[in-house]
């Protein structure tokens, strides 16, 4: 059984036959849009020059993250719920399939594929594709909603609006760089891929619920600490150098995340070669 | 009835996942303890240093760093506190929430139905899950509170320093906090126990729809996340003072953004109880098992 054949099987069973993977991001995008609309209405009510938000504004509203948390006695930590929801929902949707496969038909498929690594690499490919689709569904749904509501389907950003939404100032002169915006978009997807692959690989060492717990903790820790070791920081546009001087370099993110991604693939492949697939719960 | 209840309770308390939940929760709360301990030590050193260089009498504000705002439930700024009150729905469900799903899919539940009857089995399972969930929540909190009591002074909080305590006049049981703080902590532990017990029972309801036990365990966490996200559609005015509706925040004895309220806690707990109890006793019980 060739790699491509296993991958095709995974795409059919793990993506096409999983309506949650399509419906989840669509629902989330709908909620993000309504939420952003409410905030925009609030902004326009008190603003002298009412603004019409663009697709990029809505996207940043959902993926923006939170400003760095500074510990003060009377300001308890509150996690960025939209940001957490995006990444954790994706992790949840992609947790189900490989575990179920290992409990059911994996033994046959692995024997047929004649190579354990091939089977695992197909799962990694499925995971990557699932992540890409998830985020493209969110982006597309936001785009469709923008079109339906007469919003601008552009990469133009309104700094004033974002300052209001995230309660922090931006480095205004840098905000015209639309290519940078694309890099930030790419970083969010890369981080998501890293997170989902990490979770899938962790299921080879621990129970899936513990792998999920680990991912949830990584997300919260990334929100709490502004430090590059917590890679979630790279997926928060409001903490990037693009947003503020002294923020995280998007170039570093574009370098680190793919490296981590490939290290996880290699490590998990190595682990899977000696993984006991019999009598798994 | 008694035997099946004892059996379920023993399974709930003695299983490794329950122990993992408690120990892992304690480890998380330890971070909060160490963070606050260092803070407290620095403050004492600061007071001593000031006293050494000046004769001027000043207010050392001893009542600002006390056990009631230094234990994991009394503060909301340390990573340990943030983490614990974020992952608790996973920990409480992990304790024993998965058991019914596992017993149902393995067929063990059928044997127990024959042994004790469906009604007794579901009742025992419900209470065992409830107790395990509640204990998994308050176990680490009690551990942290007792540990904090060893190192921080147990001075009764003073209203003038309310900004240091995060319990304000409109807060839940605020009067109790400033008069009988130990009773306040005890009451909050009671609230957390009952609410998290009910939240853990949500796994029993989820078992009706889901087949994988680890997927069932994530349901309470996801529900809490959705409720938390729902607050964005409720808290729409910046001038109005709302009541906290997110379990991530109202189960924390120190208020975070908005204060907790009895109305929200009682109504949501009643809904949880009705939803889980009815689904367990009327839906699952009447299901054909063979």
XYZ file of C-alpha atoms in Angstrom:
571
model
C 0.000 0.000 0.000
C 1.598 3.191 -1.132
C 1.852 6.362 0.926
C -0.532 8.169 -1.392
C -3.090 5.399 -1.020
C -2.958 5.587 2.780
C -3.191 9.371 2.607
C -6.200 9.127 0.301
C -7.850 6.776 2.797
C -7.118 9.262 5.589
C -8.510 12.174 3.608
C -11.745 10.310 2.905
C -12.180 8.875 6.400
C -10.656 11.683 8.416
C -11.701 14.784 6.519
C -14.505 14.221 4.018
C -16.520 12.049 6.376
C -16.037 14.424 9.299
C -18.709 17.118 9.081
C -17.483 18.681 12.328
C -14.280 19.700 10.593
C -16.345 21.779 8.164
C -19.176 22.916 10.418
C -16.982 23.826 13.402
C -14.934 26.537 11.673
C -18.006 27.878 9.871
C -19.857 28.263 13.154
C -16.827 29.816 14.810
C -16.397 32.273 11.940
C -20.060 33.240 12.257
C -19.658 33.944 15.976
C -16.440 35.893 15.420
C -18.124 37.997 12.773
C -21.144 38.808 14.946
C -18.859 39.560 17.874
C -16.672 41.861 15.754
C -19.781 43.558 14.347
C -20.995 44.292 17.888
C -17.624 45.774 18.753
C -17.570 47.789 15.529
C -21.039 49.188 16.254
C -19.834 50.167 19.712
C -16.784 51.858 18.198
C -18.784 53.725 15.546
C -21.286 54.975 18.124
C -18.623 56.981 19.932
C -16.382 57.743 16.956
C -16.521 60.931 14.895
C -15.697 59.141 11.647
C -17.542 55.807 11.441
C -15.441 53.012 9.949
C -16.269 50.130 7.676
C -14.155 47.157 8.674
C -12.389 44.961 6.126
C -11.812 41.215 5.963
C -8.346 41.704 7.456
C -9.850 43.517 10.458
C -12.259 40.664 11.126
C -9.507 38.130 10.688
C -7.260 40.002 13.111
C -10.141 40.321 15.539
C -10.406 36.543 15.706
C -6.704 35.623 15.536
C -5.236 38.677 17.259
C -4.615 37.131 20.674
C -4.029 39.425 23.621
C -1.554 42.056 24.656
C 1.271 40.894 26.909
C 0.024 40.253 30.426
C 1.677 42.385 33.051
C 1.190 41.076 36.559
C -0.510 43.644 38.766
C -2.307 42.966 42.027
C -5.666 44.249 40.886
C -5.650 42.949 37.314
C -6.208 39.175 37.288
C -5.240 37.214 34.197
C -7.990 36.595 31.657
C -7.212 34.327 28.735
C -7.995 35.416 25.128
C -11.080 33.323 24.515
C -11.387 33.797 20.714
C -7.741 32.900 20.168
C -7.954 29.880 22.455
C -11.214 28.738 20.832
C -9.684 28.795 17.346
C -6.685 26.653 18.176
C -8.235 24.345 20.711
C -11.266 23.550 18.531
C -8.954 22.572 15.712
C -6.924 20.391 18.062
C -10.108 18.718 19.269
C -11.482 18.065 15.771
C -8.214 16.454 14.715
C -7.717 14.397 17.857
C -10.458 11.917 17.135
C -9.503 10.241 13.863
C -5.962 8.837 14.356
C -6.830 7.490 17.800
C -9.937 5.778 16.459
C -7.964 4.354 13.543
C -5.359 2.921 15.915
C -8.153 1.256 17.847
C -9.796 -0.231 14.762
C -8.424 -0.724 11.255
C -4.858 0.505 11.785
C -3.424 -2.959 12.318
C -4.613 -4.065 8.877
C -3.666 -0.808 7.177
C -0.174 -0.846 8.661
C 0.373 -4.430 7.521
C -0.839 -3.502 4.034
C 1.294 -0.372 3.852
C 4.317 -2.563 4.765
C 5.945 0.329 6.518
C 4.952 1.869 9.804
C 6.550 5.225 8.998
C 4.566 5.439 5.799
C 1.343 5.031 7.754
C 2.402 7.614 10.316
C 3.581 10.078 7.661
C 0.188 9.747 5.989
C -1.377 10.700 9.332
C 0.957 13.704 9.534
C -0.105 14.675 6.013
C -3.742 14.268 6.957
C -3.181 16.383 10.067
C -1.530 19.161 8.048
C -4.251 19.120 5.431
C -6.976 19.112 8.089
C -5.402 22.146 9.752
C -5.076 24.006 6.464
C -8.697 23.302 5.599
C -9.893 24.349 9.050
C -8.230 27.751 8.824
C -9.171 28.264 5.208
C -12.806 27.564 6.143
C -12.657 30.242 8.819
C -11.014 32.695 6.410
C -13.482 31.873 3.622
C -16.504 32.073 5.889
C -15.342 35.471 7.130
C -14.898 36.517 3.495
C -18.397 35.366 2.539
C -19.897 37.141 5.550
C -17.995 40.308 4.595
C -19.432 40.117 1.077
C -22.952 39.500 2.347
C -22.750 42.402 4.786
C -21.196 44.790 2.268
C -17.797 44.914 3.956
C -14.486 45.338 2.182
C -12.878 42.097 1.097
C -9.382 43.507 1.352
C -6.210 43.288 3.398
C -6.592 46.909 4.461
C -6.283 47.380 8.199
C -7.825 50.078 10.356
C -5.332 50.656 13.166
C -7.721 52.793 15.244
C -10.254 49.994 15.250
C -7.694 47.405 16.259
C -6.362 49.654 18.999
C -9.874 49.844 20.379
C -10.509 46.093 20.068
C -7.297 44.980 21.726
C -6.959 47.949 24.083
C -3.379 48.608 23.004
C -1.540 50.970 20.711
C -0.032 49.946 17.407
C 3.032 51.090 15.560
C 1.010 52.945 12.978
C 3.587 53.578 10.272
C 4.292 49.877 9.888
C 0.719 48.917 9.300
C 0.662 49.369 5.504
C 2.782 46.308 4.927
C 0.221 43.880 3.601
C 2.843 41.250 2.881
C 3.628 41.242 6.546
C -0.015 40.614 7.273
C 0.166 37.554 5.076
C 3.235 36.401 7.002
C 1.337 36.756 10.249
C -1.555 34.806 8.741
C 0.889 32.117 7.754
C 2.343 32.076 11.282
C -1.051 31.352 12.812
C -1.518 28.405 10.474
C 2.027 27.158 11.071
C 1.515 27.351 14.816
C -1.763 25.501 14.507
C -0.070 22.776 12.482
C 2.680 22.523 15.050
C 0.134 22.298 17.867
C -2.007 19.645 16.188
C 0.982 17.574 15.189
C 2.395 17.852 18.689
C -0.905 16.665 20.099
C -1.083 13.742 17.674
C 2.496 12.763 18.502
C 1.858 13.032 22.223
C -0.884 10.417 21.902
C 1.950 7.958 21.211
C 3.313 8.634 24.680
C 0.192 9.322 26.724
C -3.608 9.062 26.661
C -5.318 11.377 24.154
C -7.058 13.322 26.925
C -3.694 14.063 28.496
C -2.294 15.143 25.132
C -5.257 17.508 24.854
C -4.629 18.747 28.398
C -1.023 19.450 27.455
C -2.088 21.429 24.381
C -4.600 23.437 26.432
C -1.882 24.242 28.961
C 0.551 25.256 26.229
C -2.015 27.675 24.818
C -2.714 29.261 28.184
C 0.966 29.477 29.096
C 1.680 31.163 25.755
C -0.994 33.729 26.523
C 0.365 34.286 30.027
C 4.061 34.627 29.248
C 5.468 36.847 26.554
C 8.443 34.676 25.764
C 9.515 32.994 22.496
C 9.894 29.624 24.213
C 6.098 29.557 24.414
C 5.600 29.366 20.683
C 1.971 30.450 20.852
C 3.332 33.980 21.079
C 4.309 33.797 17.409
C 0.668 33.167 16.528
C -0.505 36.322 18.276
C -0.379 39.202 15.802
C -0.764 41.785 18.565
C 2.526 40.628 20.087
C 4.442 40.649 16.821
C 7.083 43.144 15.755
C 4.689 44.046 12.974
C 2.229 45.361 15.520
C 4.608 46.877 18.031
C 8.298 47.619 18.055
C 10.012 45.137 20.348
C 7.455 42.474 19.607
C 8.175 38.990 18.315
C 9.885 38.830 14.987
C 7.713 37.152 12.388
C 10.897 35.999 10.670
C 11.897 34.067 13.794
C 8.459 32.482 13.861
C 8.684 31.537 10.207
C 12.009 29.904 10.987
C 11.289 28.184 14.312
C 7.822 26.783 13.682
C 8.710 24.767 10.554
C 11.812 23.455 12.356
C 9.707 22.328 15.340
C 7.216 20.875 12.890
C 9.804 18.675 11.192
C 11.452 17.710 14.479
C 8.077 16.471 15.743
C 7.484 14.503 12.536
C 10.909 12.852 12.819
C 10.573 12.176 16.533
C 7.081 10.744 16.244
C 8.100 8.581 13.262
C 10.927 7.170 15.317
C 8.592 6.533 18.233
C 5.917 4.956 16.046
C 8.384 2.401 14.700
C 8.513 0.818 18.167
C 4.953 1.604 19.199
C 2.798 -1.261 20.401
C -0.333 -1.068 18.273
C -1.906 -4.241 19.654
C -4.588 -4.118 22.318
C -4.812 -0.336 22.344
C -7.868 1.003 24.123
C -28.106 -0.511 46.350
C -25.619 0.119 49.104
C -23.192 -2.427 47.712
C -23.167 -1.027 44.195
C -22.765 2.476 45.576
C -19.785 1.381 47.675
C -18.327 -0.457 44.700
C -18.659 2.565 42.415
C -17.265 4.933 45.010
C -14.320 2.659 45.624
C -13.673 2.434 41.860
C -13.917 6.214 41.576
C -11.540 7.010 44.411
C -9.007 4.262 43.795
C -8.529 4.603 40.035
C -5.215 6.030 38.771
C -6.895 8.830 36.805
C -8.464 10.198 39.966
C -5.071 10.183 41.644
C -3.534 11.788 38.561
C -6.152 14.570 38.625
C -5.502 15.305 42.291
C -1.706 15.131 42.029
C -1.535 17.098 38.792
C -3.877 19.721 40.248
C -1.660 19.956 43.347
C 1.433 20.392 41.167
C -0.229 23.242 39.279
C -1.291 24.953 42.499
C 2.268 24.583 43.817
C 3.401 27.062 41.165
C 0.955 29.567 42.622
C 2.257 28.844 46.124
C 5.911 29.350 45.203
C 5.091 32.513 43.280
C 3.270 33.983 46.288
C 5.861 32.709 48.753
C 8.657 34.541 46.931
C 6.471 37.652 46.766
C 5.805 37.456 50.500
C 9.473 36.881 51.370
C 10.479 39.888 49.264
C 7.930 41.991 51.058
C 9.194 40.950 54.488
C 12.762 41.676 53.396
C 11.628 45.049 52.105
C 9.949 45.918 55.420
C 13.071 44.863 57.347
C 15.311 46.905 55.052
C 13.157 49.989 55.469
C 13.034 49.603 59.243
C 16.833 49.371 59.347
C 17.426 52.683 57.599
C 14.715 54.873 59.106
C 13.138 55.593 62.473
C 9.961 56.912 60.907
C 6.981 54.784 61.794
C 5.001 53.769 58.777
C 2.147 51.443 58.021
C 3.608 48.058 57.000
C 0.225 47.125 55.512
C 0.476 43.652 56.990
C -3.101 42.853 56.035
C -2.379 43.154 52.320
C -0.506 39.869 52.084
C -2.517 37.295 53.939
C -3.412 33.698 53.334
C -6.845 34.647 51.969
C -5.356 36.472 49.004
C -2.211 34.384 48.652
C -3.715 30.930 48.204
C -4.506 29.777 44.684
C -8.216 30.592 44.939
C -7.671 34.013 46.469
C -5.481 35.417 43.731
C -5.833 35.510 39.980
C -2.444 36.710 38.852
C -0.070 33.751 39.099
C 0.346 31.219 36.316
C -0.627 28.421 38.704
C -3.944 30.072 39.481
C -4.612 30.897 35.814
C -3.772 27.350 34.746
C -5.709 25.599 37.473
C -8.892 27.548 36.867
C -8.499 26.935 33.125
C -7.905 23.175 33.053
C -10.112 22.201 35.987
C -13.000 20.988 33.743
C -10.565 18.502 32.198
C -9.197 17.388 35.554
C -12.605 16.844 37.143
C -13.850 14.857 34.154
C -10.638 12.869 34.004
C -11.149 11.729 37.596
C -14.055 9.368 36.847
C -16.147 10.923 34.066
C -14.902 8.377 31.540
C -15.988 5.304 33.505
C -19.559 4.956 32.245
C -18.410 5.299 28.645
C -15.783 2.618 29.148
C -18.146 0.266 30.953
C -20.791 0.792 28.316
C -18.479 0.077 25.385
C -16.771 -2.895 27.032
C -20.080 -4.472 28.070
C -19.206 -4.418 31.774
C -22.211 -2.197 32.419
C -24.510 -5.000 31.310
C -23.105 -7.333 33.974
C -23.652 -4.670 36.588
C -27.226 -4.157 35.413
C -27.854 -7.832 36.127
C -26.034 -7.610 39.440
C -27.719 -4.537 40.832
C -30.468 -3.370 38.504
C -30.385 -0.406 36.151
C -31.751 2.144 38.577
C -29.236 1.377 41.306
C -26.383 1.258 38.795
C -27.172 4.660 37.294
C -27.726 6.207 40.693
C -24.446 4.827 42.002
C -22.586 5.868 38.850
C -24.045 9.371 39.040
C -23.046 9.902 42.662
C -19.624 8.341 42.228
C -18.897 10.609 39.239
C -20.256 13.584 41.167
C -18.139 12.907 44.238
C -14.979 12.114 42.256
C -15.415 15.294 40.167
C -16.019 17.433 43.232
C -13.073 15.964 45.102
C -10.782 16.360 42.084
C -11.612 20.068 42.119
C -11.350 20.834 45.811
C -8.514 18.400 46.640
C -5.754 20.595 45.142
C -7.477 23.731 46.479
C -7.516 22.349 50.032
C -3.898 21.225 49.643
C -2.867 24.693 48.521
C -4.877 26.457 51.226
C -3.414 24.295 53.999
C 0.082 24.736 52.593
C -0.421 28.506 52.402
C -1.656 28.547 55.999
C 1.763 27.271 57.055
C 3.548 30.273 55.594
C 1.190 33.235 55.301
C -0.531 35.062 58.175
C -4.234 34.337 58.614
C -5.229 37.942 59.370
C -8.882 38.827 58.865
C -9.093 40.877 55.648
C -9.615 44.631 56.087
C -12.145 46.363 53.861
C -9.800 49.314 53.267
C -7.434 47.012 51.395
C -10.132 45.469 49.207
C -8.170 46.122 45.996
C -5.577 43.628 47.216
C -8.167 40.916 47.826
C -10.305 41.081 44.664
C -13.426 40.653 46.785
C -15.478 43.805 46.580
C -18.704 45.003 48.167
C -20.863 43.572 45.388
C -19.008 40.238 45.439
C -20.491 36.910 46.375
C -20.477 36.497 50.190
C -18.299 39.622 50.496
C -19.594 40.280 54.028
C -18.564 36.795 55.069
C -15.111 37.297 53.533
C -14.442 40.387 55.640
C -15.890 38.946 58.859
C -15.363 35.169 58.823
C -12.862 34.477 56.042
C -12.368 30.804 56.931
C -16.088 30.254 56.567
C -15.948 32.078 53.224
C -13.241 29.727 51.970
C -15.209 26.738 53.256
C -18.403 27.941 51.539
C -16.548 28.515 48.269
C -15.013 25.064 48.467
C -18.552 23.755 48.932
C -19.742 25.659 45.855
C -16.793 24.374 43.837
C -17.401 20.818 45.023
C -21.080 20.794 44.062
C -20.669 22.665 40.786
C -17.702 20.626 39.593
C -19.404 17.415 40.654
C -22.338 18.343 38.433
C -20.028 19.412 35.653
C -18.267 16.045 35.789
C -21.670 14.308 35.511
C -21.989 15.948 32.109
C -19.727 13.146 30.897
C -22.551 10.688 31.637
C -24.862 12.651 29.363
C -22.185 12.898 26.672
C -21.819 9.120 26.716
C -25.265 8.891 25.150
C -23.814 10.495 21.984
C -20.105 9.730 22.039
C -18.298 6.422 22.074
C -14.715 7.321 22.939
C -14.037 7.898 26.602
C -11.389 10.552 26.157
C -13.739 12.498 23.895
C -16.385 12.378 26.598
C -13.906 13.809 29.100
C -13.390 16.921 26.979
C -17.124 17.789 26.883
C -17.295 19.726 30.205
C -14.213 21.730 29.221
C -15.697 22.604 25.875
C -19.014 23.591 27.410
C -17.182 25.931 29.783
C -15.253 27.403 26.842
C -18.474 28.001 24.921
C -20.137 29.645 27.924
C -17.051 31.786 28.338
C -17.201 32.808 24.702
C -20.921 33.492 25.124
C -20.030 36.216 27.639
C -18.804 38.317 24.720
C -22.398 38.555 23.525
C -23.754 39.244 27.005
C -21.242 41.792 28.301
C -21.921 44.329 25.589
C -22.003 47.538 27.600
C -18.866 49.045 29.046
C -20.790 51.035 31.637
C -23.047 48.315 33.028
C -21.903 46.039 35.875
C -22.689 42.439 34.945
C -22.592 39.232 36.917
C -19.968 36.643 36.073
C -21.468 33.792 34.052
C -18.315 31.935 33.061
C -17.482 28.924 35.279
C -13.782 29.597 34.588
C -14.134 32.755 36.661
C -17.065 32.404 39.039
C -15.672 29.216 40.602
C -12.655 31.218 41.658
C -13.125 32.664 45.168
C -11.481 35.936 44.096
C -13.514 37.764 41.474
C -11.843 38.412 38.136
C -13.714 40.710 35.768
C -17.209 40.662 37.232
C -18.418 39.320 40.550
C -20.060 35.944 40.894
C -23.702 35.780 41.916
C -25.935 33.217 43.574
C -28.501 33.555 40.770
C -26.051 32.452 38.088
C -24.529 29.685 40.186
C -27.840 28.243 41.359
C -29.605 28.456 37.982
C -26.698 26.968 36.031
C -26.169 24.252 38.663
C -29.894 23.418 38.571
C -29.791 23.222 34.766
C -26.728 21.006 34.925
C -28.360 18.771 37.509
C -31.617 18.468 35.573
C -29.834 17.881 32.273
C -27.460 15.248 33.581
C -29.878 13.529 35.975
C -32.745 13.300 33.506
C -30.550 12.157 30.654
C -29.063 9.499 32.893
C -32.258 8.220 34.477
C -34.846 8.670 31.798
C -32.888 8.460 28.589
C -30.015 6.130 29.212
C -31.930 3.921 31.640
C -34.689 3.238 29.127
C -32.289 2.423 26.362
C -32.113 -1.116 25.084
C -28.800 -2.479 26.312
C -28.559 -5.728 24.378
